Amino acid sequence: MKTLENKVALVTGASRGIGAAIASELAKNGAAVVVNYAGGKAAADETVAAIVAAGGKAIAIQGDVSKTEDMTHLFDEAIAAFGKIDILVNNAGIMITKLIKDTTDEDYTRQFDINVKGTFNTLREAATKLANNGSVINLSSTTTRLMFPTYATYVATKGAVEQLTRVFAKEVGAKGINVNSISPGPTNTELFTTGKPQEVMDRLASLSAFNRLGEPQDIANVVVFLASDAAKWISGQNIGLNGAVA
Ligand code: NDP
C-alpha cells in the first residue's frame, strides 16, 4: 500500500514550481490532489493532466489565497469532489525584493496579502474542515536566516508564516493534526530565477554544501514524509531544506 493511500491533499499555488512538484509527489504516493492556482489555468491543467497520466487522481480549482471567500470556496469544492481534506500544503507565495526605501505601500500590501493573509485564510478554513489526524505544511524560506538586503518584506512575511505554524500546531493538536513549516533554500523555479543573472545564481548555488540549487523535487520528497503517519510526532517545527546553506 502506498504511504498516502486514501488521503486527500490540497496544495495552494500548485500550477508550477515547487507546488506542482509537491502535488505530483503526493499523488505518486497515493493521495488524491487538489491543484489550486490563481491565474495560471493552463499550467494547473497541465499539472493535473500529468498526474492523471501517471495513474493518479487530481483536479484543479481556481482561487486567490488572499481572498477569504475564494478559500472558503476552495475548501468546500475540494470536499465536494473528494469527500474530505487530510493534507494542506500552503505553498502559494510571491517574492518582491526591494530595498526598504524603494518598497511601495502596494508592494508591502501585496506581499503580506498573499504570503501571510493567504496562509491565515487557509488555516482558518482548515481549523474546522481538515480531517482528524491530518497534516499541514506551510512554506517559509531559508532567507529568514540569511538577512540579504532587499528581502525585508519577504522575510517578514515568512517569519509570520513560521509563527502562525507554531500557534496553529497547538490549536489543532487535539485532533491529531501535525503542523510544520519548511524553509527551502534557493530552489530552481521562476520565483527564484526571474531577473537573476547566471553569476548571481551560481553564487547562491555555491552557498550549499553540495554546490547546487535545490530542485522542486528535493522539497516535494520531504513534504510527502511530513504528510505521512511516520512524521506525526514532528509538529510546530520549522525545517530547513537547503543543503546546509544555513
Ligand atoms: P513560483 O513563482 O514558481 O510559483 C508560485 C505559485 O504560487 C504558482 O503556482 C502561482 O500560481 C501561485 N500563486 C501566486 N499567487 C497566488 C495567489 N494569490 N493565490 C493562489 N496561488 C498563487 O514559486 P515557487 O515554486 O518558487 O515558490 C513556492 C513557495 O516556496 C512560495 O511560498 C515561496 O515563497 C517558497 N520558497 C521558494 C524558494 C525558491 O527559491 N524558489 C525558496 C524558499 C521558499 P498562478 O501562476 O496560477 O498564480
GROMACS .gro file of C-alpha atoms and ligand atoms in nm:
model
  294
    1MET     CA    1   0.000   0.000   0.000
    2LYS     CA    2   0.126   0.349  -0.086
    3THR     CA    3   0.217   0.585   0.202
    4LEU     CA    4  -0.069   0.830   0.137
    5GLU     CA    5  -0.332   0.585   0.006
    6ASN     CA    6  -0.689   0.713   0.076
    7LYS     CA    7  -0.561   1.059   0.173
    8VAL     CA    8  -0.676   1.381   0.009
    9ALA     CA    9  -0.433   1.672  -0.030
   10LEU     CA   10  -0.490   2.038  -0.111
   11VAL     CA   11  -0.185   2.227  -0.243
   12THR     CA   12  -0.211   2.603  -0.293
   13GLY     CA   13  -0.018   2.755  -0.584
   14ALA     CA   14   0.037   2.416  -0.746
   15SER     CA   15   0.022   2.523  -1.110
   16ARG     CA   16   0.403   2.538  -1.136
   17GLY     CA   17   0.731   2.543  -0.945
   18ILE     CA   18   0.758   2.381  -0.603
   19GLY     CA   19   0.380   2.347  -0.566
   20ALA     CA   20   0.346   2.147  -0.887
   21ALA     CA   21   0.627   1.911  -0.777
   22ILE     CA   22   0.461   1.869  -0.435
   23ALA     CA   23   0.124   1.792  -0.596
   24SER     CA   24   0.281   1.531  -0.826
   25GLU     CA   25   0.479   1.363  -0.549
   26LEU     CA   26   0.176   1.349  -0.315
   27ALA     CA   27  -0.023   1.187  -0.597
   28LYS     CA   28   0.257   0.942  -0.675
   29ASN     CA   29   0.239   0.833  -0.312
   30GLY     CA   30  -0.135   0.765  -0.334
   31ALA     CA   31  -0.310   1.092  -0.237
   32ALA     CA   32  -0.591   1.245  -0.441
   33VAL     CA   33  -0.478   1.602  -0.501
   34VAL     CA   34  -0.647   1.939  -0.542
   35VAL     CA   35  -0.423   2.166  -0.750
   36ASN     CA   36  -0.502   2.527  -0.659
   37TYR     CA   37  -0.394   2.818  -0.880
   38ALA     CA   38  -0.467   3.190  -0.905
   39GLY     CA   39  -0.421   3.287  -1.270
   40GLY     CA   40  -0.230   3.002  -1.434
   41LYS     CA   41  -0.517   2.779  -1.551
   42ALA     CA   42  -0.324   2.626  -1.841
   43ALA     CA   43  -0.029   2.535  -1.615
   44ALA     CA   44  -0.263   2.395  -1.347
   45ASP     CA   45  -0.442   2.184  -1.610
   46GLU     CA   46  -0.101   2.053  -1.723
   47THR     CA   47  -0.008   1.957  -1.366
   48VAL     CA   48  -0.340   1.772  -1.332
   49ALA     CA   49  -0.302   1.601  -1.671
   50ALA     CA   50   0.050   1.479  -1.580
   51ILE     CA   51  -0.077   1.335  -1.250
   52VAL     CA   52  -0.370   1.161  -1.419
   53ALA     CA   53  -0.146   1.028  -1.698
   54ALA     CA   54   0.076   0.872  -1.429
   55GLY     CA   55  -0.229   0.693  -1.281
   56GLY     CA   56  -0.304   0.944  -1.003
   57LYS     CA   57  -0.612   1.144  -0.907
   58ALA     CA   58  -0.622   1.524  -0.929
   59ILE     CA   59  -0.843   1.821  -1.009
   60ALA     CA   60  -0.763   2.193  -1.048
   61ILE     CA   61  -0.956   2.460  -0.856
   62GLN     CA   62  -0.901   2.833  -0.906
   63GLY     CA   63  -0.878   3.063  -0.605
   64ASP     CA   64  -0.670   3.357  -0.490
   65VAL     CA   65  -0.532   3.267  -0.146
   66SER     CA   66  -0.551   3.630  -0.033
   67LYS     CA   67  -0.932   3.631  -0.075
   68THR     CA   68  -1.132   3.489   0.214
   69GLU     CA   69  -1.431   3.387   0.000
   70ASP     CA   70  -1.208   3.214  -0.257
   71MET     CA   71  -1.053   2.998   0.018
   72THR     CA   72  -1.392   2.906   0.164
   73HIS     CA   73  -1.499   2.806  -0.187
   74LEU     CA   74  -1.173   2.613  -0.244
   75PHE     CA   75  -1.216   2.403   0.072
   76ASP     CA   76  -1.586   2.339   0.006
   77GLU     CA   77  -1.526   2.241  -0.359
   78ALA     CA   78  -1.237   2.013  -0.262
   79ILE     CA   79  -1.451   1.836  -0.002
   80ALA     CA   80  -1.740   1.810  -0.250
   81ALA     CA   81  -1.504   1.647  -0.503
   82PHE     CA   82  -1.308   1.406  -0.280
   83GLY     CA   83  -1.515   1.383   0.043
   84LYS     CA   84  -1.252   1.529   0.281
   85ILE     CA   85  -0.913   1.700   0.306
   86ASP     CA   86  -0.634   1.533   0.507
   87ILE     CA   87  -0.329   1.730   0.395
   88LEU     CA   88  -0.300   2.106   0.344
   89VAL     CA   89   0.015   2.248   0.183
   90ASN     CA   90   0.033   2.628   0.197
   91ASN     CA   91   0.272   2.677  -0.092
   92ALA     CA   92   0.131   2.979  -0.281
   93GLY     CA   93   0.360   3.276  -0.240
   94ILE     CA   94   0.525   3.568  -0.412
   95MET     CA   95   0.861   3.737  -0.362
   96ILE     CA   96   0.914   4.111  -0.409
   97THR     CA   97   1.276   4.210  -0.345
   98LYS     CA   98   1.349   4.582  -0.299
   99LEU     CA   99   1.540   4.796  -0.055
  100ILE     CA  100   1.305   4.919   0.218
  101LYS     CA  101   1.345   5.276   0.092
  102ASP     CA  102   1.214   5.170  -0.251
  103THR     CA  103   0.928   4.949  -0.129
  104THR     CA  104   0.587   5.100  -0.204
  105ASP     CA  105   0.270   5.059   0.002
  106GLU     CA  106   0.137   4.845  -0.282
  107ASP     CA  107   0.445   4.615  -0.270
  108TYR     CA  108   0.410   4.576   0.105
  109THR     CA  109   0.037   4.508   0.096
  110ARG     CA  110   0.056   4.259  -0.194
  111GLN     CA  111   0.338   4.064  -0.032
  112PHE     CA  112   0.158   4.039   0.302
  113ASP     CA  113  -0.184   3.975   0.146
  114ILE     CA  114  -0.065   3.670  -0.046
  115ASN     CA  115   0.203   3.525   0.182
  116VAL     CA  116   0.054   3.594   0.526
  117LYS     CA  117  -0.321   3.655   0.480
  118GLY     CA  118  -0.322   3.372   0.226
  119THR     CA  119  -0.177   3.129   0.480
  120PHE     CA  120  -0.405   3.262   0.753
  121ASN     CA  121  -0.712   3.219   0.530
  122THR     CA  122  -0.646   2.852   0.463
  123LEU     CA  123  -0.552   2.776   0.825
  124ARG     CA  124  -0.884   2.927   0.936
  125GLU     CA  125  -1.068   2.700   0.691
  126ALA     CA  126  -0.855   2.402   0.797
  127ALA     CA  127  -0.933   2.458   1.166
  128THR     CA  128  -1.287   2.330   1.111
  129LYS     CA  129  -1.263   2.144   0.780
  130LEU     CA  130  -0.938   1.941   0.788
  131ALA     CA  131  -0.992   1.574   0.873
  132ASN     CA  132  -0.875   1.442   1.210
  133ASN     CA  133  -0.519   1.306   1.202
  134GLY     CA  134  -0.437   1.536   0.911
  135SER     CA  135  -0.122   1.736   0.833
  136VAL     CA  136  -0.044   2.097   0.747
  137ILE     CA  137   0.280   2.204   0.581
  138ASN     CA  138   0.346   2.577   0.533
  139LEU     CA  139   0.617   2.723   0.309
  140SER     CA  140   0.862   2.957   0.478
  141SER     CA  141   1.210   3.028   0.336
  142THR     CA  142   1.577   2.995   0.431
  143THR     CA  143   1.607   3.369   0.353
  144THR     CA  144   1.467   3.427   0.706
  145ARG     CA  145   1.811   3.308   0.825
  146LEU     CA  146   2.026   3.498   0.574
  147MET     CA  147   1.930   3.866   0.609
  148PHE     CA  148   2.003   3.967   0.250
  149PRO     CA  149   1.941   4.334   0.174
  150THR     CA  150   1.620   4.379  -0.036
  151TYR     CA  151   1.450   4.078   0.128
  152ALA     CA  152   1.298   4.268   0.425
  153THR     CA  153   0.927   4.245   0.347
  154TYR     CA  154   0.960   3.891   0.205
  155VAL     CA  155   1.134   3.756   0.516
  156ALA     CA  156   0.889   3.947   0.735
  157THR     CA  157   0.604   3.757   0.568
  158LYS     CA  158   0.782   3.424   0.607
  159GLY     CA  159   0.861   3.497   0.973
  160ALA     CA  160   0.488   3.548   1.019
  161VAL     CA  161   0.418   3.215   0.846
  162GLU     CA  162   0.651   3.039   1.091
  163GLN     CA  163   0.470   3.196   1.389
  164LEU     CA  164   0.127   3.103   1.251
  165THR     CA  165   0.264   2.748   1.219
  166ARG     CA  166   0.374   2.725   1.583
  167VAL     CA  167   0.047   2.854   1.725
  168PHE     CA  168  -0.177   2.656   1.489
  169ALA     CA  169   0.010   2.338   1.586
  170LYS     CA  170  -0.105   2.396   1.946
  171GLU     CA  171  -0.461   2.484   1.842
  172VAL     CA  172  -0.532   2.167   1.639
  173GLY     CA  173  -0.310   1.912   1.811
  174ALA     CA  174  -0.610   1.765   1.996
  175LYS     CA  175  -0.743   1.648   1.659
  176GLY     CA  176  -0.419   1.463   1.585
  177ILE     CA  177  -0.322   1.718   1.320
  178ASN     CA  178   0.051   1.800   1.293
  179VAL     CA  179   0.153   2.141   1.161
  180ASN     CA  180   0.501   2.232   1.037
  181SER     CA  181   0.674   2.481   0.813
  182ILE     CA  182   0.958   2.412   0.575
  183SER     CA  183   1.226   2.659   0.466
  184PRO     CA  184   1.367   2.580   0.123
  185GLY     CA  185   1.695   2.739   0.024
  186PRO     CA  186   1.746   2.878  -0.328
  187THR     CA  187   1.534   2.648  -0.545
  188ASN     CA  188   1.526   2.632  -0.922
  189THR     CA  189   1.185   2.787  -1.006
  190GLU     CA  190   1.058   3.102  -1.181
  191LEU     CA  191   1.024   3.280  -0.845
  192PHE     CA  192   1.396   3.233  -0.785
  193THR     CA  193   1.544   3.264  -1.134
  194THR     CA  194   1.339   3.557  -1.272
  195GLY     CA  195   1.561   3.862  -1.314
  196LYS     CA  196   1.878   3.697  -1.174
  197PRO     CA  197   2.198   3.691  -1.384
  198GLN     CA  198   2.367   3.349  -1.406
  199GLU     CA  199   2.657   3.467  -1.186
  200VAL     CA  200   2.416   3.553  -0.902
  201MET     CA  201   2.251   3.214  -0.932
  202ASP     CA  202   2.593   3.044  -0.929
  203ARG     CA  203   2.693   3.239  -0.618
  204LEU     CA  204   2.373   3.139  -0.439
  205ALA     CA  205   2.416   2.778  -0.552
  206SER     CA  206   2.767   2.782  -0.403
  207LEU     CA  207   2.621   2.861  -0.057
  208SER     CA  208   2.504   2.499  -0.047
  209ALA     CA  209   2.738   2.226   0.074
  210PHE     CA  210   2.651   2.042  -0.249
  211ASN     CA  211   2.730   2.344  -0.470
  212ARG     CA  212   2.393   2.336  -0.645
  213LEU     CA  213   2.048   2.490  -0.628
  214GLY     CA  214   1.766   2.295  -0.474
  215GLU     CA  215   1.520   2.136  -0.716
  216PRO     CA  216   1.142   2.132  -0.654
  217GLN     CA  217   1.167   1.754  -0.619
  218ASP     CA  218   1.405   1.795  -0.319
  219ILE     CA  219   1.127   1.985  -0.142
  220ALA     CA  220   0.842   1.758  -0.254
  221ASN     CA  221   1.013   1.448  -0.110
  222VAL     CA  222   1.016   1.600   0.239
  223VAL     CA  223   0.656   1.720   0.215
  224VAL     CA  224   0.544   1.362   0.148
  225PHE     CA  225   0.727   1.248   0.461
  226LEU     CA  226   0.580   1.528   0.676
  227ALA     CA  227   0.232   1.438   0.550
  228SER     CA  228   0.279   1.070   0.635
  229ASP     CA  229   0.181   0.895   0.958
  230ALA     CA  230   0.553   0.832   1.024
  231ALA     CA  231   0.605   1.208   1.084
  232LYS     CA  232   0.319   1.259   1.332
  233TRP     CA  233   0.549   1.339   1.627
  234ILE     CA  234   0.701   1.630   1.433
  235SER     CA  235   0.476   1.931   1.495
  236GLY     CA  236   0.521   2.305   1.547
  237GLN     CA  237   0.864   2.292   1.379
  238ASN     CA  238   1.035   2.480   1.100
  239ILE     CA  239   1.265   2.260   0.894
  240GLY     CA  240   1.540   2.391   0.666
  241LEU     CA  241   1.556   2.220   0.325
  242ASN     CA  242   1.862   2.385   0.183
  243GLY     CA  243   2.168   2.159   0.153
  244ALA     CA  244   2.336   2.324   0.453
  245VAL     CA  245   2.301   2.682   0.325
  246ALA     CA  246   2.205   2.797   0.677
  247NDP     P1  247   0.663   3.012  -0.837
  247NDP     O1  248   0.658   3.159  -0.863
  247NDP     O2  249   0.739   2.925  -0.930
  247NDP     O3  250   0.513   2.956  -0.825
  247NDP     C1  251   0.423   3.022  -0.742
  247NDP     C2  252   0.291   2.951  -0.738
  247NDP     O4  253   0.205   3.025  -0.648
  247NDP     C3  254   0.223   2.947  -0.873
  247NDP     O5  255   0.160   2.822  -0.886
  247NDP     C4  256   0.120   3.059  -0.863
  247NDP     O6  257   0.004   3.028  -0.937
  247NDP     C5  258   0.085   3.054  -0.716
  247NDP     N1  259   0.027   3.178  -0.666
  247NDP     C6  260   0.081   3.303  -0.665
  247NDP     N2  261  -0.005   3.391  -0.610
  247NDP     C7  262  -0.114   3.319  -0.576
  247NDP     C8  263  -0.237   3.353  -0.515
  247NDP     N3  264  -0.265   3.479  -0.479
  247NDP     N4  265  -0.327   3.254  -0.492
  247NDP     C9  266  -0.301   3.127  -0.529
  247NDP     N5  267  -0.188   3.090  -0.588
  247NDP    C10  268  -0.095   3.185  -0.612
  247NDP     O7  269   0.717   2.997  -0.688
  247NDP     P2  270   0.800   2.879  -0.616
  247NDP     O8  271   0.751   2.747  -0.660
  247NDP     O9  272   0.944   2.910  -0.625
  247NDP    O10  273   0.760   2.906  -0.463
  247NDP    C11  274   0.661   2.831  -0.395
  247NDP    C12  275   0.670   2.866  -0.247
  247NDP    O11  276   0.801   2.835  -0.199
  247NDP    C13  277   0.649   3.016  -0.216
  247NDP    O12  278   0.575   3.028  -0.097
  247NDP    C14  279   0.791   3.068  -0.198
  247NDP    O13  280   0.794   3.182  -0.116
  247NDP    C15  281   0.857   2.947  -0.134
  247NDP     N6  282   1.002   2.944  -0.148
  247NDP    C16  283   1.062   2.942  -0.272
  247NDP    C17  284   1.201   2.938  -0.282
  247NDP    C18  285   1.271   2.939  -0.413
  247NDP    O14  286   1.395   2.959  -0.414
  247NDP     N7  287   1.205   2.913  -0.525
  247NDP    C19  288   1.286   2.934  -0.161
  247NDP    C20  289   1.212   2.936  -0.038
  247NDP    C21  290   1.076   2.940  -0.032
  247NDP     P3  291  -0.056   3.120  -1.056
  247NDP    O15  292   0.054   3.136  -1.155
  247NDP    O16  293  -0.171   3.047  -1.106
  247NDP    O17  294  -0.092   3.250  -0.991
   0.00000   0.00000   0.00000
